Amino acid sequence: MKISKQAASLVRPNQFKVLKLDSGIDSSPTSVGTFCSNSGSIRKLLFEEITKLDDALNMFDEMTQRQPLPSVVKFTRLLQAVTKMEHYSCSIDLFKQMVAIGVPVDVYTTTIVIKCFCQMSCTNEAYGFKRGVVPNVITFSMLLSGLILEDRILEVERLFKKLIREELCEPDVVVYNTMIKGICKFGSNNTYIGLLRLMDERGCKPNVFTYSTIIDSLCKDKMVDDALKLFNEMTLHKGILPNVVTYSSLIRGLCNLGRWDEVCKMLKEMEEKRIYPNAVTFSTLLNGLVIEDRIFEVERLFKKLIREEICEPNVVMYSIMIKGLCKFSNNDAAIDLLRLMDERGCKPNVFTYSTIIDSLCKDSMVDDALKLFNEMILDKGILPNVVNYSSLISGLCKLGCWDEVSKMLGEMEDEGISLDVPIFNILVDSFCKEGIVEDAEAVMNIMVKRGNDPDVVTYTSLLYRYCKNINITKAMHMFDEITEKVWNRM
């Protein structure tokens, strides 16, 4: 089935960028000529992409005041522009105004509105949205995407089967890809392989996106050998050329299993096929090397990327490097890398700072950690999270800085960040180590009142202190409490 550019533009570009689409109604000479004759500003709508909502709304007002009204094609293009900006609610409002002034909407316009409802997780509204037009394959693709977005996988399967059973439309590669992407989200390996085979049976050719999605899912499930078989099927039997996404998924899967010889083979294949690794590929390699503690190779690769201008490192790559350096308590080098990010215009995120702060606290360099914490908030405008506070509270507790701990807990309250189980455990353990059992018990009581169940770490800290204090009665009472909870959960 041929798909017009007008219809195809409704499909999310990050999902289906590999499709080659044919021209459609909006690019015909008549449409263009008529459109361009209306005005210079409307000409802008056709030839220049609108990227600001105010410009789009002004354009809409101008179009609605014209007599006769511009065609539905032109209104649809404007609706597409607003939807592309992710102003979904606004797109729906504009559609309602179009209907109110008598613009005869068509299936393409309706499909845009359905997409908006789906992106807003309002698939029920999208599902019942009918205005006298027959839904096409694009419409059904949007509905399936919406149901997947809401994790309604059983309804996804029902709708897909209904399309085939009642011959509502013949699923095309976009619909199959939508289905496969949704099923991969839930890790149902047999189902998406079954869908791939169904495509063959019904004469629908899979593309690189189809195979790449399944290969990526298999690699995430550590089924790398199955992924490699599918890769060979794609390249050798189907004649489909892999892309950087396909290779990056396989490289990640192989890195996670420590199969470095095969990783090198994949990289060589990419070079031979002139498929250039991207930031994701290099991030995967760096992370794989960090996991295996191959820090010198990590540093060599990272420096080579910058020196030879192979790939400008992004925040993910810097954060992986910093994680690797902190793993070996190389805090100075990690901070140097943080400064390099600034020099090269790469903004650090909360994870970047959290990694260094945690490493400094573990090395009892809490003053340095606090300086970095303040830099993160005051200079960079990055909001702290529970992980930052957990690291700092742990470091301060080890040093017995209880006033600072109290201040940190107050800051968390002010920021609306709830104490989680790990932070309660840090406090309980710290009080136990200081021999202040009453305070440890008080913290656990607060923990329970706030709806946080004590875990094995909480109980272990208290049991150890009870036994050390030769308080066997309390130890036995707590042991009975733990046993009862375990039985109740069985």
CSV table of C-alpha atoms in Angstrom, one decimal:
chain,number,residue,atom,x,y,z
A,1,MET,CA,0.0,0.0,0.0
A,2,LYS,CA,1.4,3.4,-1.0
A,3,ILE,CA,1.5,6.0,1.7
A,4,SER,CA,1.4,9.8,1.0
A,5,LYS,CA,3.8,12.2,2.6
A,6,GLN,CA,0.9,13.9,4.2
A,7,ALA,CA,-0.2,10.7,5.9
A,8,ALA,CA,3.3,9.5,6.6
A,9,SER,CA,4.2,12.6,8.5
A,10,LEU,CA,1.7,11.6,11.2
A,11,VAL,CA,4.0,8.7,12.0
A,12,ARG,CA,6.5,9.4,14.8
A,13,PRO,CA,9.8,10.0,13.1
A,14,ASN,CA,11.9,8.3,15.7
A,15,GLN,CA,10.0,5.1,15.0
A,16,PHE,CA,9.8,4.9,11.3
A,17,LYS,CA,12.6,7.1,9.9
A,18,VAL,CA,13.7,4.3,7.6
A,19,LEU,CA,10.5,4.3,5.5
A,20,LYS,CA,10.6,5.7,1.9
A,21,LEU,CA,7.3,7.4,1.3
A,22,ASP,CA,5.6,8.4,-1.9
A,23,SER,CA,4.3,11.9,-2.7
A,24,GLY,CA,0.7,12.7,-1.8
A,25,ILE,CA,-2.1,15.2,-2.2
A,26,ASP,CA,-0.3,18.1,-0.6
A,27,SER,CA,2.5,18.2,-3.1
A,28,SER,CA,0.4,18.3,-6.3
A,29,PRO,CA,1.1,21.3,-8.6
A,30,THR,CA,-2.5,22.5,-8.3
A,31,SER,CA,-2.4,22.5,-4.5
A,32,VAL,CA,0.9,24.3,-4.4
A,33,GLY,CA,-0.1,26.9,-7.0
A,34,THR,CA,-3.4,27.7,-5.3
A,35,PHE,CA,-1.8,27.8,-1.9
A,36,CYS,CA,1.1,30.1,-2.9
A,37,SER,CA,-1.3,32.5,-4.5
A,38,ASN,CA,-3.2,33.2,-1.3
A,39,SER,CA,-0.5,35.3,0.5
A,40,GLY,CA,3.2,35.5,1.3
A,41,SER,CA,2.5,34.5,4.9
A,42,ILE,CA,0.6,31.4,3.9
A,43,ARG,CA,3.4,30.7,1.4
A,44,LYS,CA,5.6,30.6,4.5
A,45,LEU,CA,3.5,27.7,5.9
A,46,LEU,CA,4.3,25.6,2.9
A,47,PHE,CA,8.0,26.3,2.4
A,48,GLU,CA,9.2,27.2,5.9
A,49,GLU,CA,8.7,25.0,8.9
A,50,ILE,CA,6.8,26.7,11.7
A,51,THR,CA,8.5,26.0,15.0
A,52,LYS,CA,6.8,28.5,17.4
A,53,LEU,CA,3.3,28.1,18.7
A,54,ASP,CA,2.5,31.8,18.5
A,55,ASP,CA,3.4,31.8,14.8
A,56,ALA,CA,1.1,28.8,14.2
A,57,LEU,CA,-1.8,30.4,16.1
A,58,ASN,CA,-1.4,33.7,14.2
A,59,MET,CA,-1.4,31.8,10.9
A,60,PHE,CA,-4.5,29.9,11.9
A,61,ASP,CA,-6.3,33.1,12.8
A,62,GLU,CA,-5.3,34.6,9.4
A,63,MET,CA,-6.5,31.5,7.5
A,64,THR,CA,-9.9,31.4,9.3
A,65,GLN,CA,-10.6,35.1,8.3
A,66,ARG,CA,-10.1,34.4,4.5
A,67,GLN,CA,-13.0,34.1,2.1
A,68,PRO,CA,-13.2,31.5,0.7
A,69,LEU,CA,-11.5,29.5,3.4
A,70,PRO,CA,-8.3,27.7,2.5
A,71,SER,CA,-8.6,24.0,1.8
A,72,VAL,CA,-8.5,21.3,4.4
A,73,VAL,CA,-5.0,20.4,3.1
A,74,LYS,CA,-3.6,23.7,4.2
A,75,PHE,CA,-5.3,23.5,7.6
A,76,THR,CA,-4.0,20.0,8.0
A,77,ARG,CA,-0.4,21.1,7.4
A,78,LEU,CA,-0.8,23.7,10.1
A,79,LEU,CA,-2.2,21.1,12.4
A,80,GLN,CA,0.8,18.9,11.7
A,81,ALA,CA,3.2,21.7,12.6
A,82,VAL,CA,1.5,22.3,16.0
A,83,THR,CA,1.4,18.6,16.7
A,84,LYS,CA,5.1,18.3,15.8
A,85,MET,CA,5.8,20.9,18.5
A,86,GLU,CA,4.0,18.4,20.9
A,87,HIS,CA,1.2,20.9,21.7
A,88,TYR,CA,-1.3,18.1,21.5
A,89,SER,CA,-4.1,19.8,23.4
A,90,CYS,CA,-3.8,22.9,21.3
A,91,SER,CA,-4.0,20.8,18.1
A,92,ILE,CA,-7.3,19.3,19.3
A,93,ASP,CA,-8.7,22.8,20.1
A,94,LEU,CA,-7.7,24.0,16.6
A,95,PHE,CA,-9.4,21.0,15.0
A,96,LYS,CA,-12.6,21.8,16.9
A,97,GLN,CA,-12.5,25.4,15.6
A,98,MET,CA,-11.9,24.1,12.1
A,99,VAL,CA,-15.1,22.0,12.4
A,100,ALA,CA,-17.0,24.9,13.8
A,101,ILE,CA,-16.2,27.2,10.9
A,102,GLY,CA,-17.1,24.5,8.3
A,103,VAL,CA,-13.8,23.2,7.1
A,104,PRO,CA,-14.6,19.7,5.6
A,105,VAL,CA,-12.1,17.6,7.5
A,106,ASP,CA,-10.7,14.4,6.0
A,107,VAL,CA,-9.1,11.2,7.2
A,108,TYR,CA,-5.6,12.8,7.4
A,109,THR,CA,-6.9,15.6,9.7
A,110,THR,CA,-8.8,13.1,11.8
A,111,THR,CA,-5.7,10.9,12.1
A,112,ILE,CA,-3.7,13.9,13.5
A,113,VAL,CA,-6.3,14.4,16.2
A,114,ILE,CA,-6.3,10.7,17.0
A,115,LYS,CA,-2.5,10.9,17.3
A,116,CYS,CA,-2.8,13.9,19.7
A,117,PHE,CA,-5.3,12.0,21.9
A,118,CYS,CA,-3.0,8.9,21.9
A,119,GLN,CA,0.1,11.0,22.8
A,120,MET,CA,-1.9,12.5,25.8
A,121,SER,CA,-2.6,8.9,27.0
A,122,CYS,CA,-6.3,9.5,26.1
A,123,THR,CA,-6.6,6.5,23.8
A,124,ASN,CA,-10.3,5.9,24.7
A,125,GLU,CA,-11.2,9.3,23.3
A,126,ALA,CA,-9.1,8.6,20.2
A,127,TYR,CA,-10.7,5.2,19.8
A,128,GLY,CA,-14.2,6.6,19.6
A,129,PHE,CA,-13.3,9.6,17.5
A,130,LYS,CA,-15.3,9.3,14.3
A,131,ARG,CA,-16.4,12.1,12.0
A,132,GLY,CA,-17.8,10.4,8.9
A,133,VAL,CA,-14.4,9.3,7.5
A,134,VAL,CA,-13.2,5.8,7.1
A,135,PRO,CA,-10.1,5.0,9.2
A,136,ASN,CA,-7.0,4.0,7.1
A,137,VAL,CA,-3.9,2.1,8.0
A,138,ILE,CA,-2.2,5.2,9.4
A,139,THR,CA,-5.2,5.7,11.7
A,140,PHE,CA,-5.0,2.2,13.1
A,141,SER,CA,-1.2,2.5,13.5
A,142,MET,CA,-1.8,5.6,15.7
A,143,LEU,CA,-4.4,3.7,17.8
A,144,LEU,CA,-2.1,0.8,18.3
A,145,SER,CA,0.7,3.3,19.3
A,146,GLY,CA,-1.6,4.9,21.8
A,147,LEU,CA,-2.6,1.6,23.4
A,148,ILE,CA,1.1,0.6,23.7
A,149,LEU,CA,1.9,3.9,25.3
A,150,GLU,CA,-0.7,3.1,28.0
A,151,ASP,CA,0.7,-0.4,28.4
A,152,ARG,CA,-2.6,-1.9,27.2
A,153,ILE,CA,-1.0,-4.8,25.5
A,154,LEU,CA,-4.0,-7.2,25.5
A,155,GLU,CA,-6.1,-4.5,23.7
A,156,VAL,CA,-3.3,-4.0,21.3
A,157,GLU,CA,-3.3,-7.7,20.3
A,158,ARG,CA,-7.2,-7.7,20.1
A,159,LEU,CA,-7.2,-4.7,17.8
A,160,PHE,CA,-4.5,-6.1,15.6
A,161,LYS,CA,-6.3,-9.4,15.2
A,162,LYS,CA,-9.5,-7.6,14.4
A,163,LEU,CA,-7.9,-5.7,11.6
A,164,ILE,CA,-6.9,-8.9,9.9
A,165,ARG,CA,-10.0,-11.0,10.8
A,166,GLU,CA,-12.6,-8.4,9.7
A,167,GLU,CA,-10.3,-7.1,6.9
A,168,LEU,CA,-10.6,-3.5,8.2
A,169,CYS,CA,-7.2,-2.9,6.6
A,170,GLU,CA,-4.2,-4.9,5.6
A,171,PRO,CA,-1.4,-4.1,8.1
A,172,ASP,CA,1.6,-2.5,6.4
A,173,VAL,CA,5.2,-2.5,7.6
A,174,VAL,CA,4.5,0.5,9.9
A,175,VAL,CA,1.7,-1.3,11.7
A,176,TYR,CA,3.8,-4.4,12.1
A,177,ASN,CA,6.7,-2.3,13.4
A,178,THR,CA,4.4,-0.6,15.9
A,179,MET,CA,3.2,-4.0,17.1
A,180,ILE,CA,6.7,-5.4,17.4
A,181,LYS,CA,8.0,-2.4,19.2
A,182,GLY,CA,5.1,-2.6,21.7
A,183,ILE,CA,5.5,-6.4,22.3
A,184,CYS,CA,9.3,-6.0,22.7
A,185,LYS,CA,8.4,-3.5,25.5
A,186,PHE,CA,6.9,-6.3,27.4
A,187,GLY,CA,9.6,-8.9,26.5
A,188,SER,CA,7.4,-11.4,24.8
A,189,ASN,CA,10.1,-13.0,22.5
A,190,ASN,CA,7.9,-15.7,20.9
A,191,THR,CA,5.2,-13.2,20.0
A,192,TYR,CA,7.3,-10.8,18.1
A,193,ILE,CA,9.2,-13.5,16.3
A,194,GLY,CA,5.7,-14.9,15.4
A,195,LEU,CA,4.8,-11.5,14.0
A,196,LEU,CA,7.9,-11.4,11.9
A,197,ARG,CA,6.9,-14.8,10.4
A,198,LEU,CA,3.4,-13.5,9.9
A,199,MET,CA,4.7,-10.6,7.8
A,200,ASP,CA,6.4,-13.1,5.5
A,201,GLU,CA,3.2,-15.2,5.2
A,202,ARG,CA,1.1,-12.1,4.3
A,203,GLY,CA,3.6,-10.7,1.8
A,204,CYS,CA,4.6,-7.7,3.9
A,205,LYS,CA,8.4,-7.1,3.7
A,206,PRO,CA,10.1,-6.3,7.0
A,207,ASN,CA,12.7,-3.5,7.0
A,208,VAL,CA,15.8,-2.7,9.0
A,209,PHE,CA,13.6,-1.1,11.8
A,210,THR,CA,11.7,-4.4,12.1
A,211,TYR,CA,14.8,-6.5,12.6
A,212,SER,CA,16.7,-3.9,14.7
A,213,THR,CA,13.8,-3.6,17.2
A,214,ILE,CA,13.7,-7.4,17.7
A,215,ILE,CA,17.6,-7.7,17.8
A,216,ASP,CA,17.7,-4.9,20.4
A,217,SER,CA,15.1,-6.7,22.6
A,218,LEU,CA,16.9,-10.0,22.4
A,219,CYS,CA,20.2,-8.4,23.3
A,220,LYS,CA,18.6,-6.7,26.3
A,221,ASP,CA,17.4,-10.2,27.4
A,222,LYS,CA,20.9,-11.5,27.0
A,223,MET,CA,19.8,-13.7,24.1
A,224,VAL,CA,22.6,-12.5,22.0
A,225,ASP,CA,23.1,-15.8,20.0
A,226,ASP,CA,19.4,-15.6,18.9
A,227,ALA,CA,20.0,-11.9,18.0
A,228,LEU,CA,23.0,-12.9,15.9
A,229,LYS,CA,21.0,-15.6,14.0
A,230,LEU,CA,18.3,-12.9,13.3
A,231,PHE,CA,21.0,-10.5,12.1
A,232,ASN,CA,22.3,-13.2,9.7
A,233,GLU,CA,18.8,-13.8,8.4
A,234,MET,CA,18.3,-10.1,7.8
A,235,THR,CA,21.6,-9.6,6.0
A,236,LEU,CA,22.1,-12.9,4.2
A,237,HIS,CA,18.6,-14.1,3.4
A,238,LYS,CA,16.6,-10.9,3.2
A,239,GLY,CA,19.3,-8.7,1.8
A,240,ILE,CA,18.5,-5.9,4.3
A,241,LEU,CA,21.4,-3.7,5.1
A,242,PRO,CA,22.0,-3.2,8.9
A,243,ASN,CA,22.4,0.3,10.3
A,244,VAL,CA,24.3,1.8,13.2
A,245,VAL,CA,21.3,1.1,15.5
A,246,THR,CA,21.5,-2.7,14.6
A,247,TYR,CA,25.2,-2.8,15.2
A,248,SER,CA,25.0,-0.8,18.5
A,249,SER,CA,22.4,-3.2,19.9
A,250,LEU,CA,24.6,-6.2,19.1
A,251,ILE,CA,27.7,-4.5,20.4
A,252,ARG,CA,25.9,-3.7,23.7
A,253,GLY,CA,24.8,-7.3,24.0
A,254,LEU,CA,28.2,-8.7,23.3
A,255,CYS,CA,29.9,-6.2,25.7
A,256,ASN,CA,27.5,-7.2,28.5
A,257,LEU,CA,28.6,-10.8,28.1
A,258,GLY,CA,32.3,-9.9,27.8
A,259,ARG,CA,32.6,-11.3,24.2
A,260,TRP,CA,35.2,-8.7,23.1
A,261,ASP,CA,36.5,-10.7,20.2
A,262,GLU,CA,33.1,-10.6,18.6
A,263,VAL,CA,32.7,-6.9,19.5
A,264,CYS,CA,36.0,-6.2,17.5
A,265,LYS,CA,34.6,-8.2,14.6
A,266,MET,CA,31.4,-6.1,14.6
A,267,LEU,CA,33.4,-2.9,14.6
A,268,LYS,CA,35.5,-4.1,11.7
A,269,GLU,CA,32.3,-5.0,9.8
A,270,MET,CA,31.0,-1.5,10.4
A,271,GLU,CA,34.2,0.0,9.1
A,272,GLU,CA,34.1,-2.2,5.9
A,273,LYS,CA,30.4,-1.3,5.3
A,274,ARG,CA,31.1,2.4,6.0
A,275,ILE,CA,28.6,2.5,8.8
A,276,TYR,CA,30.0,4.9,11.3
A,277,PRO,CA,29.7,4.4,15.1
A,278,ASN,CA,27.7,7.1,16.8
A,279,ALA,CA,27.5,8.4,20.4
A,280,VAL,CA,25.4,5.4,21.4
A,281,THR,CA,27.9,2.9,20.0
A,282,PHE,CA,30.8,4.6,21.8
A,283,SER,CA,28.8,4.9,25.1
A,284,THR,CA,28.2,1.2,24.9
A,285,LEU,CA,31.9,0.4,24.4
A,286,LEU,CA,33.0,2.8,27.2
A,287,ASN,CA,30.4,1.3,29.6
A,288,GLY,CA,31.4,-2.3,28.7
A,289,LEU,CA,35.0,-1.5,29.5
A,290,VAL,CA,34.1,0.2,32.8
A,291,ILE,CA,32.1,-2.8,33.9
A,292,GLU,CA,35.1,-5.0,33.3
A,293,ASP,CA,37.4,-2.5,35.2
A,294,ARG,CA,39.5,-1.9,32.1
A,295,ILE,CA,40.0,1.7,33.0
A,296,PHE,CA,43.2,2.3,31.0
A,297,GLU,CA,41.4,1.2,27.8
A,298,VAL,CA,38.5,3.4,28.7
A,299,GLU,CA,40.7,6.5,29.0
A,300,ARG,CA,42.6,5.6,25.8
A,301,LEU,CA,39.3,5.3,23.8
A,302,PHE,CA,37.8,8.5,25.3
A,303,LYS,CA,41.0,10.6,24.6
A,304,LYS,CA,41.1,9.2,21.1
A,305,LEU,CA,37.5,10.3,20.4
A,306,ILE,CA,38.4,13.8,21.3
A,307,ARG,CA,41.9,14.0,19.9
A,308,GLU,CA,40.9,12.6,16.5
A,309,GLU,CA,37.5,14.3,16.5
A,310,ILE,CA,35.8,11.0,15.9
A,311,CYS,CA,32.8,11.8,18.1
A,312,GLU,CA,32.2,14.7,20.4
A,313,PRO,CA,31.4,13.1,23.8
A,314,ASN,CA,27.9,13.8,25.2
A,315,VAL,CA,26.8,13.9,28.8
A,316,VAL,CA,26.2,10.1,28.8
A,317,MET,CA,29.8,9.4,27.7
A,318,TYR,CA,31.3,11.8,30.2
A,319,SER,CA,29.1,10.3,33.0
A,320,ILE,CA,30.3,6.8,32.1
A,321,MET,CA,33.9,8.0,32.2
A,322,ILE,CA,33.4,9.7,35.6
A,323,LYS,CA,31.8,6.5,36.9
A,324,GLY,CA,34.8,4.5,35.8
A,325,LEU,CA,37.3,6.9,37.5
A,326,CYS,CA,35.2,7.0,40.7
A,327,LYS,CA,35.1,3.2,40.7
A,328,PHE,CA,38.9,3.4,41.4
A,329,SER,CA,38.6,6.4,43.8
A,330,ASN,CA,40.3,8.6,41.2
A,331,ASN,CA,38.3,11.6,42.3
A,332,ASP,CA,40.7,14.3,41.1
A,333,ALA,CA,40.6,12.9,37.6
A,334,ALA,CA,36.8,12.7,37.8
A,335,ILE,CA,36.6,16.4,38.8
A,336,ASP,CA,39.0,17.3,36.0
A,337,LEU,CA,36.7,15.6,33.6
A,338,LEU,CA,33.8,17.6,35.0
A,339,ARG,CA,35.7,20.8,34.3
A,340,LEU,CA,36.5,19.5,30.8
A,341,MET,CA,32.7,19.2,30.2
A,342,ASP,CA,32.3,22.9,30.9
A,343,GLU,CA,35.2,23.8,28.6
A,344,ARG,CA,33.7,21.8,25.7
A,345,GLY,CA,30.1,23.1,26.3
A,346,CYS,CA,28.6,19.8,27.5
A,347,LYS,CA,26.2,20.4,30.4
A,348,PRO,CA,26.6,17.9,33.3
A,349,ASN,CA,23.4,16.4,34.8
A,350,VAL,CA,22.4,15.3,38.3
A,351,PHE,CA,23.8,11.8,37.6
A,352,THR,CA,27.2,13.3,36.7
A,353,TYR,CA,27.4,15.2,40.0
A,354,SER,CA,25.9,12.3,42.0
A,355,THR,CA,28.6,9.9,41.0
A,356,ILE,CA,31.4,12.2,42.1
A,357,ILE,CA,29.7,13.3,45.3
A,358,ASP,CA,29.1,9.7,46.3
A,359,SER,CA,32.7,8.8,45.6
A,360,LEU,CA,34.0,11.7,47.7
A,361,CYS,CA,31.7,10.8,50.6
A,362,LYS,CA,32.9,7.2,50.5
A,363,ASP,CA,36.5,8.4,50.7
A,364,SER,CA,35.5,10.6,53.7
A,365,MET,CA,36.1,13.8,51.6
A,366,VAL,CA,32.7,15.2,52.7
A,367,ASP,CA,33.8,18.9,52.6
A,368,ASP,CA,34.7,18.5,49.0
A,369,ALA,CA,31.5,16.7,48.3
A,370,LEU,CA,29.5,19.5,49.9
A,371,LYS,CA,31.3,22.1,47.8
A,372,LEU,CA,30.4,20.1,44.7
A,373,PHE,CA,26.8,19.8,45.9
A,374,ASN,CA,26.5,23.6,46.3
A,375,GLU,CA,28.1,24.1,42.9
A,376,MET,CA,25.5,21.8,41.4
A,377,ILE,CA,22.6,23.7,42.9
A,378,LEU,CA,23.7,27.3,43.0
A,379,ASP,CA,26.0,27.5,39.9
A,380,LYS,CA,24.4,24.9,37.6
A,381,GLY,CA,20.8,25.2,38.7
A,382,ILE,CA,20.5,21.4,38.9
A,383,LEU,CA,18.0,20.2,41.4
A,384,PRO,CA,19.3,17.6,43.9
A,385,ASN,CA,17.7,14.2,44.3
A,386,VAL,CA,17.4,11.6,47.0
A,387,VAL,CA,20.6,9.9,45.8
A,388,ASN,CA,22.6,13.1,46.5
A,389,TYR,CA,21.2,13.5,50.0
A,390,SER,CA,21.7,9.8,50.7
A,391,SER,CA,25.5,10.0,49.8
A,392,LEU,CA,26.0,13.1,51.9
A,393,ILE,CA,24.0,11.9,54.9
A,394,SER,CA,26.0,8.7,54.8
A,395,GLY,CA,29.3,10.6,54.7
A,396,LEU,CA,28.3,12.9,57.5
A,397,CYS,CA,27.1,10.1,59.7
A,398,LYS,CA,30.4,8.3,59.4
A,399,LEU,CA,32.1,11.5,60.6
A,400,GLY,CA,29.6,12.0,63.4
A,401,CYS,CA,28.5,15.4,62.1
A,402,TRP,CA,25.0,15.1,63.5
A,403,ASP,CA,24.1,18.8,63.2
A,404,GLU,CA,24.9,18.7,59.5
A,405,VAL,CA,22.9,15.5,59.1
A,406,SER,CA,19.9,17.2,60.8
A,407,LYS,CA,20.4,20.2,58.4
A,408,MET,CA,20.4,17.9,55.4
A,409,LEU,CA,17.2,16.2,56.6
A,410,GLY,CA,15.6,19.6,57.0
A,411,GLU,CA,16.6,20.6,53.5
A,412,MET,CA,15.1,17.4,52.1
A,413,GLU,CA,11.8,18.3,53.8
A,414,ASP,CA,11.9,21.8,52.4
A,415,GLU,CA,12.6,20.4,48.9
A,416,GLY,CA,9.7,18.0,49.2
A,417,ILE,CA,12.1,15.0,48.8
A,418,SER,CA,10.8,12.1,50.9
A,419,LEU,CA,13.2,9.9,52.9
A,420,ASP,CA,13.4,6.5,51.4
A,421,VAL,CA,14.4,3.1,52.9
A,422,PRO,CA,18.2,3.5,52.2
A,423,ILE,CA,18.3,6.8,54.0
A,424,PHE,CA,16.4,5.4,57.0
A,425,ASN,CA,18.8,2.5,57.0
A,426,ILE,CA,21.9,4.8,57.0
A,427,LEU,CA,20.5,6.6,60.1
A,428,VAL,CA,19.6,3.3,61.9
A,429,ASP,CA,23.0,1.8,61.1
A,430,SER,CA,24.8,5.0,62.2
A,431,PHE,CA,23.0,5.2,65.5
A,432,CYS,CA,23.6,1.5,66.1
A,433,LYS,CA,27.4,1.9,65.5
A,434,GLU,CA,27.4,4.8,67.9
A,435,GLY,CA,25.7,2.6,70.4
A,436,ILE,CA,22.6,4.9,70.6
A,437,VAL,CA,20.1,2.1,70.2
A,438,GLU,CA,17.1,4.2,71.4
A,439,ASP,CA,17.6,6.7,68.6
A,440,ALA,CA,18.0,3.8,66.1
A,441,GLU,CA,14.6,2.4,67.3
A,442,ALA,CA,13.0,5.8,67.1
A,443,VAL,CA,14.1,6.2,63.5
A,444,MET,CA,12.7,2.8,62.6
A,445,ASN,CA,9.4,3.7,64.2
A,446,ILE,CA,9.3,6.9,62.2
A,447,MET,CA,10.2,4.8,59.1
A,448,VAL,CA,7.2,2.5,59.7
A,449,LYS,CA,4.8,5.4,60.4
A,450,ARG,CA,5.7,7.0,57.0
A,451,GLY,CA,4.9,3.8,55.2
A,452,ASN,CA,8.4,2.5,54.7
A,453,ASP,CA,8.8,-1.2,55.6
A,454,PRO,CA,12.1,-2.0,57.3
A,455,ASP,CA,14.2,-4.4,55.2
A,456,VAL,CA,16.9,-6.9,56.0
A,457,VAL,CA,19.5,-4.1,56.3
A,458,THR,CA,17.4,-2.3,58.9
A,459,TYR,CA,16.9,-5.5,61.0
A,460,THR,CA,20.5,-6.6,60.6
A,461,SER,CA,21.8,-3.3,62.0
A,462,LEU,CA,19.6,-3.5,65.1
A,463,LEU,CA,20.1,-7.3,65.7
A,464,TYR,CA,23.9,-6.8,65.6
A,465,ARG,CA,23.7,-4.0,68.2
A,466,TYR,CA,21.3,-6.0,70.4
A,467,CYS,CA,23.6,-9.0,70.4
A,468,LYS,CA,26.6,-6.8,71.0
A,469,ASN,CA,24.8,-5.2,74.0
A,470,ILE,CA,23.8,-8.7,75.2
A,471,ASN,CA,20.2,-7.7,74.9
A,472,ILE,CA,19.0,-11.2,73.9
A,473,THR,CA,15.3,-10.5,74.8
A,474,LYS,CA,15.1,-7.7,72.2
A,475,ALA,CA,17.1,-9.7,69.7
A,476,MET,CA,14.7,-12.7,70.0
A,477,HIS,CA,11.6,-10.4,69.8
A,478,MET,CA,12.9,-8.8,66.6
A,479,PHE,CA,13.8,-12.2,65.1
A,480,ASP,CA,10.2,-13.4,65.8
A,481,GLU,CA,8.9,-10.3,64.2
A,482,ILE,CA,11.0,-10.9,61.1
A,483,THR,CA,9.9,-14.6,60.9
A,484,GLU,CA,6.2,-13.6,61.2
A,485,LYS,CA,6.5,-11.1,58.3
A,486,VAL,CA,8.2,-13.7,56.1
A,487,TRP,CA,5.4,-16.3,56.8
A,488,ASN,CA,2.7,-13.7,56.1
A,489,ARG,CA,4.2,-13.0,52.7
A,490,MET,CA,4.3,-16.6,51.7
